[in-house]
mmCIF file with all atom_site columns, C-alpha atoms in Angstrom:
data_model
loop_
_atom_site.group_PDB
_atom_site.id
_atom_site.type_symbol
_atom_site.label_atom_id
_atom_site.label_alt_id
_atom_site.label_comp_id
_atom_site.label_asym_id
_atom_site.label_entity_id
_atom_site.label_seq_id
_atom_site.pdbx_PDB_ins_code
_atom_site.Cartn_x
_atom_site.Cartn_y
_atom_site.Cartn_z
_atom_site.occupancy
_atom_site.B_iso_or_equiv
_atom_site.pdbx_formal_charge
_atom_site.auth_seq_id
_atom_site.auth_comp_id
_atom_site.auth_asym_id
_atom_site.auth_atom_id
_atom_site.pdbx_PDB_model_num
ATOM 1   C CA . UNK A 1 1   ? 6.447  7.470  72.188 1.00 0.00 ? 14  UNK A CA 1
ATOM 2   C CA . UNK A 1 2   ? 2.756  8.364  72.304 1.00 0.00 ? 15  UNK A CA 1
ATOM 3   C CA . UNK A 1 3   ? 1.102  10.489 69.608 1.00 0.00 ? 16  UNK A CA 1
ATOM 4   C CA . UNK A 1 4   ? 0.922  13.382 72.075 1.00 0.00 ? 17  UNK A CA 1
ATOM 5   C CA . UNK A 1 5   ? 4.645  13.075 72.827 1.00 0.00 ? 18  UNK A CA 1
ATOM 6   C CA . UNK A 1 6   ? 5.491  12.879 69.124 1.00 0.00 ? 19  UNK A CA 1
ATOM 7   C CA . UNK A 1 7   ? 3.465  16.022 68.488 1.00 0.00 ? 20  UNK A CA 1
ATOM 8   C CA . UNK A 1 8   ? 5.146  17.829 71.361 1.00 0.00 ? 21  UNK A CA 1
ATOM 9   C CA . UNK A 1 9   ? 8.588  16.769 70.115 1.00 0.00 ? 22  UNK A CA 1
ATOM 10  C CA . UNK A 1 10  ? 7.848  17.924 66.561 1.00 0.00 ? 23  UNK A CA 1
ATOM 11  C CA . UNK A 1 11  ? 6.529  21.285 67.731 1.00 0.00 ? 24  UNK A CA 1
ATOM 12  C CA . UNK A 1 12  ? 9.547  21.729 70.026 1.00 0.00 ? 25  UNK A CA 1
ATOM 13  C CA . UNK A 1 13  ? 11.919 21.080 67.107 1.00 0.00 ? 26  UNK A CA 1
ATOM 14  C CA . UNK A 1 14  ? 10.096 23.655 64.957 1.00 0.00 ? 27  UNK A CA 1
ATOM 15  C CA . UNK A 1 15  ? 10.111 26.131 67.840 1.00 0.00 ? 28  UNK A CA 1
ATOM 16  C CA . UNK A 1 16  ? 13.854 25.740 68.406 1.00 0.00 ? 29  UNK A CA 1
ATOM 17  C CA . UNK A 1 17  ? 14.619 26.043 64.686 1.00 0.00 ? 30  UNK A CA 1
ATOM 18  C CA . UNK A 1 18  ? 12.587 29.234 64.442 1.00 0.00 ? 31  UNK A CA 1
ATOM 19  C CA . UNK A 1 19  ? 13.830 30.820 67.656 1.00 0.00 ? 32  UNK A CA 1
ATOM 20  C CA . UNK A 1 20  ? 17.507 29.958 67.305 1.00 0.00 ? 33  UNK A CA 1
ATOM 21  C CA . UNK A 1 21  ? 17.558 31.299 63.748 1.00 0.00 ? 34  UNK A CA 1
ATOM 22  C CA . UNK A 1 22  ? 16.199 34.633 64.991 1.00 0.00 ? 35  UNK A CA 1
ATOM 23  C CA . UNK A 1 23  ? 18.561 34.718 67.966 1.00 0.00 ? 36  UNK A CA 1
ATOM 24  C CA . UNK A 1 24  ? 21.531 33.865 65.746 1.00 0.00 ? 37  UNK A CA 1
ATOM 25  C CA . UNK A 1 25  ? 20.588 36.731 63.434 1.00 0.00 ? 38  UNK A CA 1
ATOM 26  C CA . UNK A 1 26  ? 20.428 39.171 66.398 1.00 0.00 ? 39  UNK A CA 1
ATOM 27  C CA . UNK A 1 27  ? 23.809 37.983 67.653 1.00 0.00 ? 40  UNK A CA 1
ATOM 28  C CA . UNK A 1 28  ? 25.387 38.228 64.197 1.00 0.00 ? 41  UNK A CA 1
ATOM 29  C CA . UNK A 1 29  ? 24.092 41.794 63.784 1.00 0.00 ? 42  UNK A CA 1
ATOM 30  C CA . UNK A 1 30  ? 25.751 42.625 67.101 1.00 0.00 ? 43  UNK A CA 1
ATOM 31  C CA . UNK A 1 31  ? 29.036 41.151 65.780 1.00 0.00 ? 44  UNK A CA 1
ATOM 32  C CA . UNK A 1 32  ? 29.160 38.456 68.466 1.00 0.00 ? 45  UNK A CA 1
ATOM 33  C CA . UNK A 1 33  ? 29.099 34.653 68.783 1.00 0.00 ? 46  UNK A CA 1
ATOM 34  C CA . UNK A 1 34  ? 26.652 32.479 70.723 1.00 0.00 ? 47  UNK A CA 1
ATOM 35  C CA . UNK A 1 35  ? 28.143 30.759 73.783 1.00 0.00 ? 48  UNK A CA 1
ATOM 36  C CA . UNK A 1 36  ? 25.008 29.169 75.229 1.00 0.00 ? 49  UNK A CA 1
ATOM 37  C CA . UNK A 1 37  ? 21.466 28.498 74.077 1.00 0.00 ? 50  UNK A CA 1
ATOM 38  C CA . UNK A 1 38  ? 18.967 27.309 76.643 1.00 0.00 ? 51  UNK A CA 1
ATOM 39  C CA . UNK A 1 39  ? 15.387 26.898 77.732 1.00 0.00 ? 52  UNK A CA 1
ATOM 40  C CA . UNK A 1 40  ? 14.393 28.381 81.068 1.00 0.00 ? 53  UNK A CA 1
ATOM 41  C CA . UNK A 1 41  ? 11.354 26.990 82.784 1.00 0.00 ? 54  UNK A CA 1
ATOM 42  C CA . UNK A 1 42  ? 9.404  27.978 85.872 1.00 0.00 ? 55  UNK A CA 1
ATOM 43  C CA . UNK A 1 43  ? 6.971  26.035 88.010 1.00 0.00 ? 56  UNK A CA 1
ATOM 44  C CA . UNK A 1 44  ? 4.402  26.343 85.227 1.00 0.00 ? 57  UNK A CA 1
ATOM 45  C CA . UNK A 1 45  ? 6.733  24.406 82.955 1.00 0.00 ? 58  UNK A CA 1
ATOM 46  C CA . UNK A 1 46  ? 4.715  25.022 79.776 1.00 0.00 ? 59  UNK A CA 1
ATOM 47  C CA . UNK A 1 47  ? 5.713  28.697 79.939 1.00 0.00 ? 60  UNK A CA 1
ATOM 48  C CA . UNK A 1 48  ? 9.299  27.875 78.882 1.00 0.00 ? 61  UNK A CA 1
ATOM 49  C CA . UNK A 1 49  ? 11.301 30.621 77.292 1.00 0.00 ? 62  UNK A CA 1
ATOM 50  C CA . UNK A 1 50  ? 14.523 30.346 75.349 1.00 0.00 ? 63  UNK A CA 1
ATOM 51  C CA . UNK A 1 51  ? 17.525 32.610 75.226 1.00 0.00 ? 64  UNK A CA 1
ATOM 52  C CA . UNK A 1 52  ? 21.194 32.823 74.359 1.00 0.00 ? 65  UNK A CA 1
ATOM 53  C CA . UNK A 1 53  ? 24.262 34.527 75.758 1.00 0.00 ? 66  UNK A CA 1
ATOM 54  C CA . UNK A 1 54  ? 27.343 35.329 73.707 1.00 0.00 ? 67  UNK A CA 1
ATOM 55  C CA . UNK A 1 55  ? 30.986 34.615 74.513 1.00 0.00 ? 68  UNK A CA 1
ATOM 56  C CA . UNK A 1 56  ? 31.651 38.350 74.394 1.00 0.00 ? 69  UNK A CA 1
ATOM 57  C CA . UNK A 1 57  ? 28.846 39.255 76.808 1.00 0.00 ? 70  UNK A CA 1
ATOM 58  C CA . UNK A 1 58  ? 29.862 36.530 79.265 1.00 0.00 ? 71  UNK A CA 1
ATOM 59  C CA . UNK A 1 59  ? 33.461 37.783 79.235 1.00 0.00 ? 72  UNK A CA 1
ATOM 60  C CA . UNK A 1 60  ? 32.356 41.401 79.701 1.00 0.00 ? 73  UNK A CA 1
ATOM 61  C CA . UNK A 1 61  ? 30.009 40.401 82.527 1.00 0.00 ? 74  UNK A CA 1
ATOM 62  C CA . UNK A 1 62  ? 32.721 38.386 84.291 1.00 0.00 ? 75  UNK A CA 1
ATOM 63  C CA . UNK A 1 63  ? 35.220 41.251 83.986 1.00 0.00 ? 76  UNK A CA 1
ATOM 64  C CA . UNK A 1 64  ? 32.773 43.849 85.231 1.00 0.00 ? 77  UNK A CA 1
ATOM 65  C CA . UNK A 1 65  ? 31.536 41.784 88.185 1.00 0.00 ? 78  UNK A CA 1
ATOM 66  C CA . UNK A 1 66  ? 34.722 39.934 89.157 1.00 0.00 ? 79  UNK A CA 1
ATOM 67  C CA . UNK A 1 67  ? 34.532 41.247 92.728 1.00 0.00 ? 80  UNK A CA 1
ATOM 68  C CA . UNK A 1 68  ? 31.015 39.868 93.157 1.00 0.00 ? 81  UNK A CA 1
ATOM 69  C CA . UNK A 1 69  ? 31.688 36.561 91.395 1.00 0.00 ? 82  UNK A CA 1
ATOM 70  C CA . UNK A 1 70  ? 35.229 35.197 91.767 1.00 0.00 ? 83  UNK A CA 1
ATOM 71  C CA . UNK A 1 71  ? 34.572 32.359 89.317 1.00 0.00 ? 84  UNK A CA 1
ATOM 72  C CA . UNK A 1 72  ? 31.675 33.706 87.318 1.00 0.00 ? 85  UNK A CA 1
ATOM 73  C CA . UNK A 1 73  ? 29.498 30.881 86.034 1.00 0.00 ? 86  UNK A CA 1
ATOM 74  C CA . UNK A 1 74  ? 26.928 30.899 83.282 1.00 0.00 ? 87  UNK A CA 1
ATOM 75  C CA . UNK A 1 75  ? 24.116 30.373 85.780 1.00 0.00 ? 88  UNK A CA 1
ATOM 76  C CA . UNK A 1 76  ? 25.319 33.320 87.874 1.00 0.00 ? 89  UNK A CA 1
ATOM 77  C CA . UNK A 1 77  ? 25.273 35.488 84.766 1.00 0.00 ? 90  UNK A CA 1
ATOM 78  C CA . UNK A 1 78  ? 21.733 34.362 83.980 1.00 0.00 ? 91  UNK A CA 1
ATOM 79  C CA . UNK A 1 79  ? 20.400 34.715 87.538 1.00 0.00 ? 92  UNK A CA 1
ATOM 80  C CA . UNK A 1 80  ? 22.085 38.074 88.057 1.00 0.00 ? 93  UNK A CA 1
ATOM 81  C CA . UNK A 1 81  ? 20.100 39.570 85.196 1.00 0.00 ? 94  UNK A CA 1
ATOM 82  C CA . UNK A 1 82  ? 22.801 42.004 84.097 1.00 0.00 ? 95  UNK A CA 1
ATOM 83  C CA . UNK A 1 83  ? 24.298 39.891 81.321 1.00 0.00 ? 96  UNK A CA 1
ATOM 84  C CA . UNK A 1 84  ? 22.946 40.624 77.851 1.00 0.00 ? 97  UNK A CA 1
ATOM 85  C CA . UNK A 1 85  ? 20.451 37.975 76.789 1.00 0.00 ? 98  UNK A CA 1
ATOM 86  C CA . UNK A 1 86  ? 19.254 37.387 73.276 1.00 0.00 ? 99  UNK A CA 1
ATOM 87  C CA . UNK A 1 87  ? 15.687 36.150 73.290 1.00 0.00 ? 100 UNK A CA 1
ATOM 88  C CA . UNK A 1 88  ? 13.232 35.307 70.573 1.00 0.00 ? 101 UNK A CA 1
ATOM 89  C CA . UNK A 1 89  ? 9.683  36.435 71.027 1.00 0.00 ? 102 UNK A CA 1
ATOM 90  C CA . UNK A 1 90  ? 7.518  34.272 68.824 1.00 0.00 ? 103 UNK A CA 1
ATOM 91  C CA . UNK A 1 91  ? 5.245  36.648 66.983 1.00 0.00 ? 104 UNK A CA 1
ATOM 92  C CA . UNK A 1 92  ? 1.576  35.757 66.953 1.00 0.00 ? 105 UNK A CA 1
ATOM 93  C CA . UNK A 1 93  ? 0.222  35.817 63.428 1.00 0.00 ? 106 UNK A CA 1
ATOM 94  C CA . UNK A 1 94  ? -3.474 36.252 64.223 1.00 0.00 ? 107 UNK A CA 1
ATOM 95  C CA . UNK A 1 95  ? -3.966 38.060 67.527 1.00 0.00 ? 108 UNK A CA 1
ATOM 96  C CA . UNK A 1 96  ? -7.027 36.890 69.391 1.00 0.00 ? 109 UNK A CA 1
ATOM 97  C CA . UNK A 1 97  ? -9.072 37.739 72.459 1.00 0.00 ? 110 UNK A CA 1
ATOM 98  C CA . UNK A 1 98  ? -8.325 34.187 73.617 1.00 0.00 ? 111 UNK A CA 1
ATOM 99  C CA . UNK A 1 99  ? -5.080 34.529 75.604 1.00 0.00 ? 112 UNK A CA 1
ATOM 100 C CA . UNK A 1 100 ? -4.046 30.943 74.864 1.00 0.00 ? 113 UNK A CA 1
ATOM 101 C CA . UNK A 1 101 ? -4.179 31.511 71.102 1.00 0.00 ? 114 UNK A CA 1
ATOM 102 C CA . UNK A 1 102 ? -1.758 34.409 71.597 1.00 0.00 ? 115 UNK A CA 1
ATOM 103 C CA . UNK A 1 103 ? 0.928  32.038 72.890 1.00 0.00 ? 116 UNK A CA 1
ATOM 104 C CA . UNK A 1 104 ? 3.448  30.027 70.903 1.00 0.00 ? 117 UNK A CA 1
ATOM 105 C CA . UNK A 1 105 ? 2.331  26.675 69.552 1.00 0.00 ? 118 UNK A CA 1
ATOM 106 C CA . UNK A 1 106 ? 4.744  24.976 71.970 1.00 0.00 ? 119 UNK A CA 1
ATOM 107 C CA . UNK A 1 107 ? 3.098  26.740 74.911 1.00 0.00 ? 120 UNK A CA 1
ATOM 108 C CA . UNK A 1 108 ? -0.392 25.908 73.657 1.00 0.00 ? 121 UNK A CA 1
ATOM 109 C CA . UNK A 1 109 ? 0.252  22.181 73.226 1.00 0.00 ? 122 UNK A CA 1
ATOM 110 C CA . UNK A 1 110 ? 1.969  21.838 76.602 1.00 0.00 ? 123 UNK A CA 1
ATOM 111 C CA . UNK A 1 111 ? -0.702 23.872 78.388 1.00 0.00 ? 124 UNK A CA 1
ATOM 112 C CA . UNK A 1 112 ? -3.533 21.889 76.850 1.00 0.00 ? 125 UNK A CA 1
ATOM 113 C CA . UNK A 1 113 ? -1.904 18.656 78.034 1.00 0.00 ? 126 UNK A CA 1
ATOM 114 C CA . UNK A 1 114 ? -2.343 19.746 81.682 1.00 0.00 ? 127 UNK A CA 1
ATOM 115 C CA . UNK A 1 115 ? -5.240 22.184 81.385 1.00 0.00 ? 128 UNK A CA 1
ATOM 116 C CA . UNK A 1 116 ? -7.868 20.120 83.196 1.00 0.00 ? 129 UNK A CA 1
ATOM 117 C CA . UNK A 1 117 ? -5.662 17.956 85.395 1.00 0.00 ? 130 UNK A CA 1
ATOM 118 C CA . UNK A 1 118 ? -6.370 17.725 89.064 1.00 0.00 ? 131 UNK A CA 1
ATOM 119 C CA . UNK A 1 119 ? -4.057 14.783 89.703 1.00 0.00 ? 132 UNK A CA 1
ATOM 120 C CA . UNK A 1 120 ? -0.559 15.745 90.839 1.00 0.00 ? 133 UNK A CA 1
ATOM 121 C CA . UNK A 1 121 ? 1.017  12.467 89.689 1.00 0.00 ? 134 UNK A CA 1
ATOM 122 C CA . UNK A 1 122 ? -0.265 12.957 86.141 1.00 0.00 ? 135 UNK A CA 1
ATOM 123 C CA . UNK A 1 123 ? 0.861  16.596 86.235 1.00 0.00 ? 136 UNK A CA 1
ATOM 124 C CA . UNK A 1 124 ? 4.386  15.504 87.217 1.00 0.00 ? 137 UNK A CA 1
ATOM 125 C CA . UNK A 1 125 ? 4.354  12.892 84.458 1.00 0.00 ? 138 UNK A CA 1
ATOM 126 C CA . UNK A 1 126 ? 3.416  15.599 81.904 1.00 0.00 ? 139 UNK A CA 1
ATOM 127 C CA . UNK A 1 127 ? 6.200  17.804 83.261 1.00 0.00 ? 140 UNK A CA 1
ATOM 128 C CA . UNK A 1 128 ? 8.708  14.980 82.788 1.00 0.00 ? 141 UNK A CA 1
ATOM 129 C CA . UNK A 1 129 ? 7.437  14.289 79.271 1.00 0.00 ? 142 UNK A CA 1
ATOM 130 C CA . UNK A 1 130 ? 7.808  17.981 78.415 1.00 0.00 ? 143 UNK A CA 1
ATOM 131 C CA . UNK A 1 131 ? 11.366 18.096 79.775 1.00 0.00 ? 144 UNK A CA 1
ATOM 132 C CA . UNK A 1 132 ? 12.235 14.949 77.817 1.00 0.00 ? 145 UNK A CA 1
ATOM 133 C CA . UNK A 1 133 ? 10.717 16.420 74.635 1.00 0.00 ? 146 UNK A CA 1
ATOM 134 C CA . UNK A 1 134 ? 12.784 19.612 74.983 1.00 0.00 ? 147 UNK A CA 1
ATOM 135 C CA . UNK A 1 135 ? 16.020 17.671 75.459 1.00 0.00 ? 148 UNK A CA 1
ATOM 136 C CA . UNK A 1 136 ? 15.223 15.359 72.532 1.00 0.00 ? 149 UNK A CA 1
ATOM 137 C CA . UNK A 1 137 ? 14.318 18.342 70.332 1.00 0.00 ? 150 UNK A CA 1
ATOM 138 C CA . UNK A 1 138 ? 17.585 20.088 71.192 1.00 0.00 ? 151 UNK A CA 1
ATOM 139 C CA . UNK A 1 139 ? 19.442 16.846 70.386 1.00 0.00 ? 152 UNK A CA 1
ATOM 140 C CA . UNK A 1 140 ? 17.694 16.525 67.044 1.00 0.00 ? 153 UNK A CA 1
ATOM 141 C CA . UNK A 1 141 ? 18.379 20.147 66.105 1.00 0.00 ? 154 UNK A CA 1
ATOM 142 C CA . UNK A 1 142 ? 22.015 19.669 67.077 1.00 0.00 ? 155 UNK A CA 1
ATOM 143 C CA . UNK A 1 143 ? 22.310 16.496 64.998 1.00 0.00 ? 156 UNK A CA 1
ATOM 144 C CA . UNK A 1 144 ? 20.783 18.360 62.054 1.00 0.00 ? 157 UNK A CA 1
ATOM 145 C CA . UNK A 1 145 ? 23.469 21.048 62.375 1.00 0.00 ? 158 UNK A CA 1
ATOM 146 C CA . UNK A 1 146 ? 21.338 23.958 63.581 1.00 0.00 ? 159 UNK A CA 1
ATOM 147 C CA . UNK A 1 147 ? 23.965 24.974 66.150 1.00 0.00 ? 160 UNK A CA 1
ATOM 148 C CA . UNK A 1 148 ? 26.881 24.546 63.763 1.00 0.00 ? 161 UNK A CA 1
ATOM 149 C CA . UNK A 1 149 ? 30.003 22.621 64.696 1.00 0.00 ? 162 UNK A CA 1
ATOM 150 C CA . UNK A 1 150 ? 29.806 22.790 68.477 1.00 0.00 ? 163 UNK A CA 1
ATOM 151 C CA . UNK A 1 151 ? 33.243 21.222 68.875 1.00 0.00 ? 164 UNK A CA 1
ATOM 152 C CA . UNK A 1 152 ? 34.565 24.394 67.233 1.00 0.00 ? 165 UNK A CA 1
ATOM 153 C CA . UNK A 1 153 ? 32.099 27.093 68.329 1.00 0.00 ? 166 UNK A CA 1
ATOM 154 C CA . UNK A 1 154 ? 31.680 25.821 71.903 1.00 0.00 ? 167 UNK A CA 1
ATOM 155 C CA . UNK A 1 155 ? 27.931 26.438 72.134 1.00 0.00 ? 168 UNK A CA 1
ATOM 156 C CA . UNK A 1 156 ? 26.474 24.852 75.270 1.00 0.00 ? 169 UNK A CA 1
ATOM 157 C CA . UNK A 1 157 ? 22.888 23.615 75.238 1.00 0.00 ? 170 UNK A CA 1
ATOM 158 C CA . UNK A 1 158 ? 20.721 23.012 78.276 1.00 0.00 ? 171 UNK A CA 1
ATOM 159 C CA . UNK A 1 159 ? 17.360 23.502 79.933 1.00 0.00 ? 172 UNK A CA 1
ATOM 160 C CA . UNK A 1 160 ? 16.706 24.331 83.572 1.00 0.00 ? 173 UNK A CA 1
ATOM 161 C CA . UNK A 1 161 ? 14.264 25.739 86.085 1.00 0.00 ? 174 UNK A CA 1
ATOM 162 C CA . UNK A 1 162 ? 15.320 29.338 86.486 1.00 0.00 ? 175 UNK A CA 1
ATOM 163 C CA . UNK A 1 163 ? 13.915 29.576 90.017 1.00 0.00 ? 176 UNK A CA 1
ATOM 164 C CA . UNK A 1 164 ? 15.784 26.439 91.174 1.00 0.00 ? 177 UNK A CA 1
ATOM 165 C CA . UNK A 1 165 ? 18.815 28.242 92.616 1.00 0.00 ? 178 UNK A CA 1
ATOM 166 C CA . UNK A 1 166 ? 20.047 25.546 94.997 1.00 0.00 ? 179 UNK A CA 1
ATOM 167 C CA . UNK A 1 167 ? 18.693 22.289 93.725 1.00 0.00 ? 180 UNK A CA 1
ATOM 168 C CA . UNK A 1 168 ? 20.525 21.697 90.476 1.00 0.00 ? 181 UNK A CA 1
ATOM 169 C CA . UNK A 1 169 ? 21.722 18.257 91.554 1.00 0.00 ? 182 UNK A CA 1
ATOM 170 C CA . UNK A 1 170 ? 21.969 15.066 89.500 1.00 0.00 ? 183 UNK A CA 1
ATOM 171 C CA . UNK A 1 171 ? 18.177 14.684 89.469 1.00 0.00 ? 184 UNK A CA 1
ATOM 172 C CA . UNK A 1 172 ? 17.625 18.159 88.045 1.00 0.00 ? 185 UNK A CA 1
ATOM 173 C CA . UNK A 1 173 ? 16.677 19.117 84.518 1.00 0.00 ? 186 UNK A CA 1
ATOM 174 C CA . UNK A 1 174 ? 19.861 21.202 84.348 1.00 0.00 ? 187 UNK A CA 1
ATOM 175 C CA . UNK A 1 175 ? 22.087 18.202 85.090 1.00 0.00 ? 188 UNK A CA 1
ATOM 176 C CA . UNK A 1 176 ? 20.202 15.834 82.807 1.00 0.00 ? 189 UNK A CA 1
ATOM 177 C CA . UNK A 1 177 ? 20.112 18.241 79.877 1.00 0.00 ? 190 UNK A CA 1
ATOM 178 C CA . UNK A 1 178 ? 23.690 19.471 80.275 1.00 0.00 ? 191 UNK A CA 1
ATOM 179 C CA . UNK A 1 179 ? 25.121 15.957 80.436 1.00 0.00 ? 192 UNK A CA 1
ATOM 180 C CA . UNK A 1 180 ? 22.985 14.617 77.577 1.00 0.00 ? 193 UNK A CA 1
ATOM 181 C CA . UNK A 1 181 ? 23.568 17.540 75.224 1.00 0.00 ? 194 UNK A CA 1
ATOM 182 C CA . UNK A 1 182 ? 27.211 18.510 75.786 1.00 0.00 ? 195 UNK A CA 1
ATOM 183 C CA . UNK A 1 183 ? 30.751 17.378 76.523 1.00 0.00 ? 196 UNK A CA 1
ATOM 184 C CA . UNK A 1 184 ? 31.428 15.878 79.947 1.00 0.00 ? 197 UNK A CA 1
ATOM 185 C CA . UNK A 1 185 ? 32.653 19.140 81.520 1.00 0.00 ? 198 UNK A CA 1
ATOM 186 C CA . UNK A 1 186 ? 29.653 21.268 80.483 1.00 0.00 ? 199 UNK A CA 1
ATOM 187 C CA . UNK A 1 187 ? 27.766 20.865 83.753 1.00 0.00 ? 200 UNK A CA 1
ATOM 188 C CA . UNK A 1 188 ? 30.744 22.233 85.696 1.00 0.00 ? 201 UNK A CA 1
ATOM 189 C CA . UNK A 1 189 ? 30.989 25.202 83.297 1.00 0.00 ? 202 UNK A CA 1
ATOM 190 C CA . UNK A 1 190 ? 27.375 26.006 84.116 1.00 0.00 ? 203 UNK A CA 1
ATOM 191 C CA . UNK A 1 191 ? 27.478 25.721 87.888 1.00 0.00 ? 204 UNK A CA 1
ATOM 192 C CA . UNK A 1 192 ? 31.180 26.397 88.632 1.00 0.00 ? 205 UNK A CA 1
#
């Protein structure tokens, strides 16, 4: 792993630890339990956000929208936009006129890695490295117990491109992350 990749991995771990702790606190205050914790990416992959959905909110969503979604999946609940999401907004300590400095450290490091690229192959390589770093960081946080005993609490972990409605095949970030981070049936729970 290169120095840049090690730095990205370390920052991703810190980001997840910070964000999940805040999300968990929000969920606990609401008297609920986390069902899924995930990163959602868009074409500009460095702008990844993270969120969680609770077991209770998924069940309520499925019950309320059972006519629209016969077998409501987690991805349908996310894409629909009507399921309660718990998100952590990383607070900027020293606001600046420089927009980049007002982003999370994870965003800054990833953005700087592609900031002056004009080569698509290198851009795609950086995207892949970022995806790999997020999965590895989630794995490390899981191994360190951040998500509790997932065999008991059932928390699913994954990362995916939120605008990739129809292409979540075996090459996708969703498939790779779901199968690397969870039990064998997790991918089917996500997509139905």
